[in-house]
PDB file of C-alpha atoms and ligand atoms in Angstrom:
ATOM      1  CA  MET A  25     -26.873  13.152  73.142  1.00 79.00           C
ATOM      2  CA  SER A  26     -27.229  12.495  69.444  1.00 92.00           C
ATOM      3  CA  THR A  27     -24.930  12.508  66.432  1.00 96.00           C
ATOM      4  CA  GLU A  28     -25.988  13.633  62.970  1.00 98.00           C
ATOM      5  CA  PHE A  29     -24.634  12.378  59.662  1.00 98.00           C
ATOM      6  CA  LEU A  30     -25.372  13.846  56.242  1.00 98.00           C
ATOM      7  CA  THR A  31     -24.846  11.428  53.370  1.00 98.00           C
ATOM      8  CA  THR A  32     -24.969  12.394  49.702  1.00 98.00           C
ATOM      9  CA  SER A  33     -25.009   8.931  48.101  1.00 98.00           C
ATOM     10  CA  PRO A  34     -26.293   5.418  48.800  1.00 98.00           C
ATOM     11  CA  ASP A  35     -22.645   4.317  49.112  1.00 98.00           C
ATOM     12  CA  GLN A  36     -22.039   6.748  51.957  1.00 98.00           C
ATOM     13  CA  THR A  37     -25.123   5.494  53.766  1.00 98.00           C
ATOM     14  CA  GLN A  38     -23.948   1.905  53.297  1.00 98.00           C
ATOM     15  CA  LYS A  39     -20.531   2.832  54.649  1.00 98.00           C
ATOM     16  CA  LEU A  40     -22.160   4.187  57.824  1.00 98.00           C
ATOM     17  CA  GLY A  41     -23.931   0.859  58.222  1.00 98.00           C
ATOM     18  CA  GLU A  42     -20.732  -1.062  57.659  1.00 98.00           C
ATOM     19  CA  ASN A  43     -18.918   0.978  60.306  1.00 98.00           C
ATOM     20  CA  LEU A  44     -21.682   0.536  62.886  1.00 98.00           C
ATOM     21  CA  ALA A  45     -21.673  -3.238  62.306  1.00 98.00           C
ATOM     22  CA  LYS A  46     -17.928  -3.380  62.881  1.00 97.00           C
ATOM     23  CA  ASP A  47     -18.272  -1.327  66.077  1.00 97.00           C
ATOM     24  CA  ILE A  48     -20.970  -3.706  67.315  1.00 96.00           C
ATOM     25  CA  LEU A  49     -18.804  -6.758  66.606  1.00 95.00           C
ATOM     26  CA  MET A  50     -16.006  -5.197  68.674  1.00 94.00           C
ATOM     27  CA  ALA A  51     -18.239  -4.081  71.558  1.00 93.00           C
ATOM     28  CA  LYS A  52     -18.204  -6.009  74.796  1.00 90.00           C
ATOM     29  CA  PRO A  53     -21.031  -8.521  75.213  1.00 84.00           C
ATOM     30  CA  LEU A  54     -24.144  -7.456  77.088  1.00 86.00           C
ATOM     31  CA  LYS A  55     -26.838  -9.628  78.661  1.00 93.00           C
ATOM     32  CA  LYS A  56     -29.032  -9.317  75.595  1.00 95.00           C
ATOM     33  CA  ALA A  57     -28.692  -9.205  71.840  1.00 97.00           C
ATOM     34  CA  LYS A  58     -27.326  -6.093  70.178  1.00 97.00           C
ATOM     35  CA  ILE A  59     -30.343  -4.268  68.786  1.00 98.00           C
ATOM     36  CA  VAL A  60     -30.489  -1.444  66.266  1.00 98.00           C
ATOM     37  CA  GLY A  61     -33.818   0.293  65.621  1.00 98.00           C
ATOM     38  CA  LEU A  62     -34.293   2.101  62.304  1.00 97.00           C
ATOM     39  CA  VAL A  63     -37.041   4.685  61.933  1.00 97.00           C
ATOM     40  CA  GLY A  64     -37.880   7.493  59.545  1.00 96.00           C
ATOM     41  CA  ASP A  65     -39.020   8.414  56.065  1.00 92.00           C
ATOM     42  CA  LEU A  66     -39.940   5.922  53.363  1.00 92.00           C
ATOM     43  CA  GLY A  67     -36.983   6.020  50.963  1.00 94.00           C
ATOM     44  CA  GLY A  68     -34.892   7.465  53.764  1.00 97.00           C
ATOM     45  CA  GLY A  69     -32.226   4.809  53.334  1.00 96.00           C
ATOM     46  CA  LYS A  70     -32.992   2.244  56.037  1.00 95.00           C
ATOM     47  CA  THR A  71     -32.631  -0.750  53.735  1.00 92.00           C
ATOM     48  CA  THR A  72     -29.605   0.820  52.034  1.00 96.00           C
ATOM     49  CA  PHE A  73     -27.993   1.282  55.448  1.00 97.00           C
ATOM     50  CA  LEU A  74     -28.741  -2.347  56.265  1.00 96.00           C
ATOM     51  CA  GLN A  75     -26.978  -3.530  53.113  1.00 96.00           C
ATOM     52  CA  GLY A  76     -23.787  -1.925  54.380  1.00 98.00           C
ATOM     53  CA  PHE A  77     -24.447  -3.198  57.892  1.00 98.00           C
ATOM     54  CA  ALA A  78     -24.723  -6.785  56.617  1.00 97.00           C
ATOM     55  CA  LYS A  79     -21.489  -6.341  54.673  1.00 97.00           C
ATOM     56  CA  GLY A  80     -19.809  -5.184  57.887  1.00 97.00           C
ATOM     57  CA  LEU A  81     -20.954  -8.430  59.532  1.00 97.00           C
ATOM     58  CA  GLY A  82     -19.389 -10.401  56.675  1.00 96.00           C
ATOM     59  CA  ILE A  83     -22.758 -11.437  55.235  1.00 96.00           C
ATOM     60  CA  LYS A  84     -22.741 -12.327  51.531  1.00 92.00           C
ATOM     61  CA  GLU A  85     -26.505 -12.741  51.062  1.00 90.00           C
ATOM     62  CA  LYS A  86     -28.342  -9.847  49.460  1.00 88.00           C
ATOM     63  CA  ILE A  87     -30.421  -7.718  51.829  1.00 88.00           C
ATOM     64  CA  LEU A  88     -33.777  -6.757  50.330  1.00 82.00           C
ATOM     65  CA  SER A  89     -36.772  -4.855  51.569  1.00 74.00           C
ATOM     66  CA  PRO A  90     -38.634  -7.881  52.907  1.00 65.00           C
ATOM     67  CA  THR A  91     -42.097  -7.089  51.586  1.00 67.00           C
ATOM     68  CA  PHE A  92     -43.753 -10.212  52.913  1.00 75.00           C
ATOM     69  CA  ILE A  93     -41.110 -11.526  55.264  1.00 84.00           C
ATOM     70  CA  ILE A  94     -41.221 -10.073  58.759  1.00 92.00           C
ATOM     71  CA  ILE A  95     -38.191 -11.806  60.256  1.00 94.00           C
ATOM     72  CA  ARG A  96     -35.212 -12.963  58.238  1.00 94.00           C
ATOM     73  CA  ARG A  97     -32.412 -14.866  59.974  1.00 95.00           C
ATOM     74  CA  ILE A  98     -28.869 -15.217  58.691  1.00 95.00           C
ATOM     75  CA  ASN A  99     -26.393 -17.340  60.591  1.00 95.00           C
ATOM     76  CA  LEU A 100     -23.137 -15.735  61.704  1.00 94.00           C
ATOM     77  CA  ALA A 101     -20.892 -18.787  61.774  1.00 86.00           C
ATOM     78  CA  TYR A 102     -18.040 -16.958  63.507  1.00 87.00           C
ATOM     79  CA  ARG A 103     -20.231 -15.845  66.402  1.00 81.00           C
ATOM     80  CA  GLN A 104     -20.955 -19.200  68.091  1.00 82.00           C
ATOM     81  CA  ALA A 105     -24.688 -19.832  67.862  1.00 83.00           C
ATOM     82  CA  GLY A 106     -25.262 -16.199  66.978  1.00 92.00           C
ATOM     83  CA  ASN A 107     -27.525 -15.013  64.200  1.00 97.00           C
ATOM     84  CA  PHE A 108     -28.214 -11.785  62.406  1.00 97.00           C
ATOM     85  CA  TYR A 109     -31.930 -10.946  62.326  1.00 97.00           C
ATOM     86  CA  HIS A 110     -33.421  -8.482  59.892  1.00 95.00           C
ATOM     87  CA  ILE A 111     -36.884  -7.590  61.123  1.00 95.00           C
ATOM     88  CA  ASP A 112     -39.273  -5.368  59.183  1.00 93.00           C
ATOM     89  CA  CYS A 113     -42.248  -4.093  61.163  1.00 93.00           C
ATOM     90  CA  TYR A 114     -43.892  -2.332  58.210  1.00 90.00           C
ATOM     91  CA  ARG A 115     -46.700  -4.896  58.237  1.00 90.00           C
ATOM     92  CA  ILE A 116     -46.857  -5.278  62.005  1.00 90.00           C
ATOM     93  CA  LYS A 117     -49.856  -3.763  63.763  1.00 88.00           C
ATOM     94  CA  ASP A 118     -48.552  -3.923  67.315  1.00 91.00           C
ATOM     95  CA  SER A 119     -45.830  -5.330  69.551  1.00 95.00           C
ATOM     96  CA  GLY A 120     -47.940  -8.381  70.375  1.00 96.00           C
ATOM     97  CA  GLU A 121     -47.680  -9.589  66.808  1.00 94.00           C
ATOM     98  CA  LEU A 122     -43.886  -9.656  66.988  1.00 95.00           C
ATOM     99  CA  LEU A 123     -43.905 -11.266  70.438  1.00 96.00           C
ATOM    100  CA  SER A 124     -45.968 -14.098  68.989  1.00 96.00           C
ATOM    101  CA  LEU A 125     -43.191 -14.667  66.422  1.00 94.00           C
ATOM    102  CA  GLY A 126     -40.646 -15.364  69.161  1.00 96.00           C
ATOM    103  CA  PHE A 127     -39.088 -11.921  69.494  1.00 97.00           C
ATOM    104  CA  GLU A 128     -38.272 -12.317  73.213  1.00 97.00           C
ATOM    105  CA  LYS A 129     -36.187 -15.393  72.531  1.00 97.00           C
ATOM    106  CA  ILE A 130     -34.342 -13.693  69.672  1.00 97.00           C
ATOM    107  CA  ILE A 131     -33.280 -10.720  71.790  1.00 97.00           C
ATOM    108  CA  SER A 132     -32.382 -12.827  74.826  1.00 97.00           C
ATOM    109  CA  ASN A 133     -29.352 -14.373  73.071  1.00 95.00           C
ATOM    110  CA  PRO A 134     -26.326 -12.065  73.617  1.00 95.00           C
ATOM    111  CA  LYS A 135     -24.710 -13.486  70.466  1.00 94.00           C
ATOM    112  CA  ASN A 136     -27.503 -12.237  68.239  1.00 97.00           C
ATOM    113  CA  ILE A 137     -27.441  -8.985  66.308  1.00 97.00           C
ATOM    114  CA  VAL A 138     -30.881  -7.642  65.486  1.00 98.00           C
ATOM    115  CA  VAL A 139     -31.803  -4.774  63.183  1.00 97.00           C
ATOM    116  CA  VAL A 140     -35.432  -3.644  63.128  1.00 96.00           C
ATOM    117  CA  GLU A 141     -36.894  -1.497  60.348  1.00 94.00           C
ATOM    118  CA  TRP A 142     -39.949   0.610  61.361  1.00 94.00           C
ATOM    119  CA  ALA A 143     -38.868  -0.034  64.954  1.00 96.00           C
ATOM    120  CA  ASP A 144     -41.134   2.706  66.351  1.00 95.00           C
ATOM    121  CA  ARG A 145     -44.039   0.284  65.886  1.00 94.00           C
ATOM    122  CA  ILE A 146     -42.625  -1.986  68.584  1.00 96.00           C
ATOM    123  CA  ARG A 147     -40.887   0.663  70.705  1.00 96.00           C
ATOM    124  CA  LYS A 148     -42.402  -0.563  73.954  1.00 96.00           C
ATOM    125  CA  ILE A 149     -40.841  -4.026  73.704  1.00 97.00           C
ATOM    126  CA  LEU A 150     -37.350  -2.815  72.750  1.00 97.00           C
ATOM    127  CA  PRO A 151     -34.762  -2.676  75.566  1.00 96.00           C
ATOM    128  CA  LYS A 152     -33.381   0.683  76.661  1.00 95.00           C
ATOM    129  CA  GLU A 153     -29.950  -0.266  75.249  1.00 94.00           C
ATOM    130  CA  THR A 154     -31.375  -0.215  71.718  1.00 97.00           C
ATOM    131  CA  ILE A 155     -29.359   1.942  69.317  1.00 97.00           C
ATOM    132  CA  TRP A 156     -31.809   4.243  67.509  1.00 98.00           C
ATOM    133  CA  LEU A 157     -31.234   5.697  64.047  1.00 98.00           C
ATOM    134  CA  ASN A 158     -33.593   8.146  62.392  1.00 98.00           C
ATOM    135  CA  PHE A 159     -33.508   8.547  58.588  1.00 98.00           C
ATOM    136  CA  LYS A 160     -34.668  11.801  57.032  1.00 98.00           C
ATOM    137  CA  PHE A 161     -35.117  12.435  53.323  1.00 97.00           C
ATOM    138  CA  ILE A 162     -33.518  15.829  52.529  1.00 98.00           C
ATOM    139  CA  ASN A 163     -33.411  15.701  48.720  1.00 98.00           C
ATOM    140  CA  ALA A 164     -32.855  13.179  45.911  1.00 98.00           C
ATOM    141  CA  LYS A 165     -29.301  12.360  46.991  1.00 98.00           C
ATOM    142  CA  THR A 166     -29.086  13.652  50.544  1.00 98.00           C
ATOM    143  CA  ARG A 167     -30.200  11.945  53.731  1.00 98.00           C
ATOM    144  CA  LYS A 168     -29.837  13.038  57.335  1.00 98.00           C
ATOM    145  CA  ILE A 169     -29.203  10.149  59.697  1.00 98.00           C
ATOM    146  CA  VAL A 170     -29.440  10.841  63.403  1.00 98.00           C
ATOM    147  CA  LEU A 171     -27.892   8.411  65.872  1.00 97.00           C
ATOM    148  CA  GLU A 172     -29.282   8.571  69.399  1.00 90.00           C
TER     149      GLU A 172
HETATM  150  P1  ADP B  21     -36.123   2.796  53.187  1.00 95.83           P
HETATM  151  O1  ADP B  21     -35.737   1.377  53.517  1.00 95.83           O
HETATM  152  O2  ADP B  21     -35.841   3.764  54.312  1.00 95.83           O
HETATM  153  O3  ADP B  21     -37.524   2.928  52.693  1.00 95.83           O
HETATM  154  P2  ADP B  21     -34.339   2.453  50.926  1.00 95.83           P
HETATM  155  O4  ADP B  21     -32.949   2.244  51.422  1.00 95.83           O
HETATM  156  O5  ADP B  21     -35.113   1.253  50.492  1.00 95.83           O
HETATM  157  O6  ADP B  21     -35.167   3.298  52.009  1.00 95.83           O
HETATM  158  O7  ADP B  21     -34.336   3.457  49.707  1.00 95.83           O
HETATM  159  C1  ADP B  21     -33.512   4.582  49.621  1.00 95.83           C
HETATM  160  C2  ADP B  21     -33.468   5.022  48.162  1.00 95.83           C
HETATM  161  O8  ADP B  21     -32.837   6.299  48.034  1.00 95.83           O
HETATM  162  C3  ADP B  21     -32.643   4.064  47.321  1.00 95.83           C
HETATM  163  O9  ADP B  21     -33.255   3.941  46.061  1.00 95.83           O
HETATM  164  C4  ADP B  21     -31.286   4.772  47.218  1.00 95.83           C
HETATM  165  O10 ADP B  21     -30.592   4.432  46.036  1.00 95.83           O
HETATM  166  C5  ADP B  21     -31.700   6.232  47.199  1.00 95.83           C
HETATM  167  N1  ADP B  21     -30.682   7.156  47.763  1.00 95.83           N
HETATM  168  C6  ADP B  21     -30.247   8.291  47.171  1.00 95.83           C
HETATM  169  N2  ADP B  21     -29.369   8.947  47.956  1.00 95.83           N
HETATM  170  C7  ADP B  21     -29.229   8.207  49.073  1.00 95.83           C
HETATM  171  C8  ADP B  21     -28.463   8.386  50.257  1.00 95.83           C
HETATM  172  N3  ADP B  21     -27.675   9.446  50.480  1.00 95.83           N
HETATM  173  N4  ADP B  21     -28.576   7.426  51.207  1.00 95.83           N
HETATM  174  C9  ADP B  21     -29.388   6.360  51.021  1.00 95.83           C
HETATM  175  N5  ADP B  21     -30.141   6.144  49.932  1.00 95.83           N
HETATM  176  C10 ADP B  21     -30.075   7.060  48.960  1.00 95.83           C
HETATM  177 MG1   MG B  22     -36.817  -0.440  53.789  1.00 95.83          MG
END
């Protein structure tokens, strides 16, 4: 089962992110972190989506495409000992590289919320509960976002 969204502006894509973040905050806790995997075209809107997602989590810091940073952590004060992790696998060669950066520990804390850009590069170490989103570039203003 998958759900498709067509957005015709960056704002609409951000709004989708904001709504998903709010849903995740309301969802019942699992044994592991909440993980969202973003895949798809360059310029497809993954970082744009994440900006809205961070807003939905109440984060004030600006979310950028982390060119050199692989893992960025932002504390979620209201979620006792929980953090938001923005992980960008664009520069990652394989899953092992992320494991060596402490990925297992990050996803073992049920209070954490983790969003991974270019998540297909580490697919084999992502739990089956991962929420997958695929971003497709349709034209200058239109993106198709498929939620699995
Ligand atoms: P990615 O992280 O997938 O490479 P970005 O979010 O960094 O993509 O870039 C998307 C670019 O496309 C931004 O410059 C954004 O302003 C533009 N854009 C135009 N229309 C949309 C839309 N409907 N949704 C998301 N981004 C859009
Ligand atoms: Mg990006």
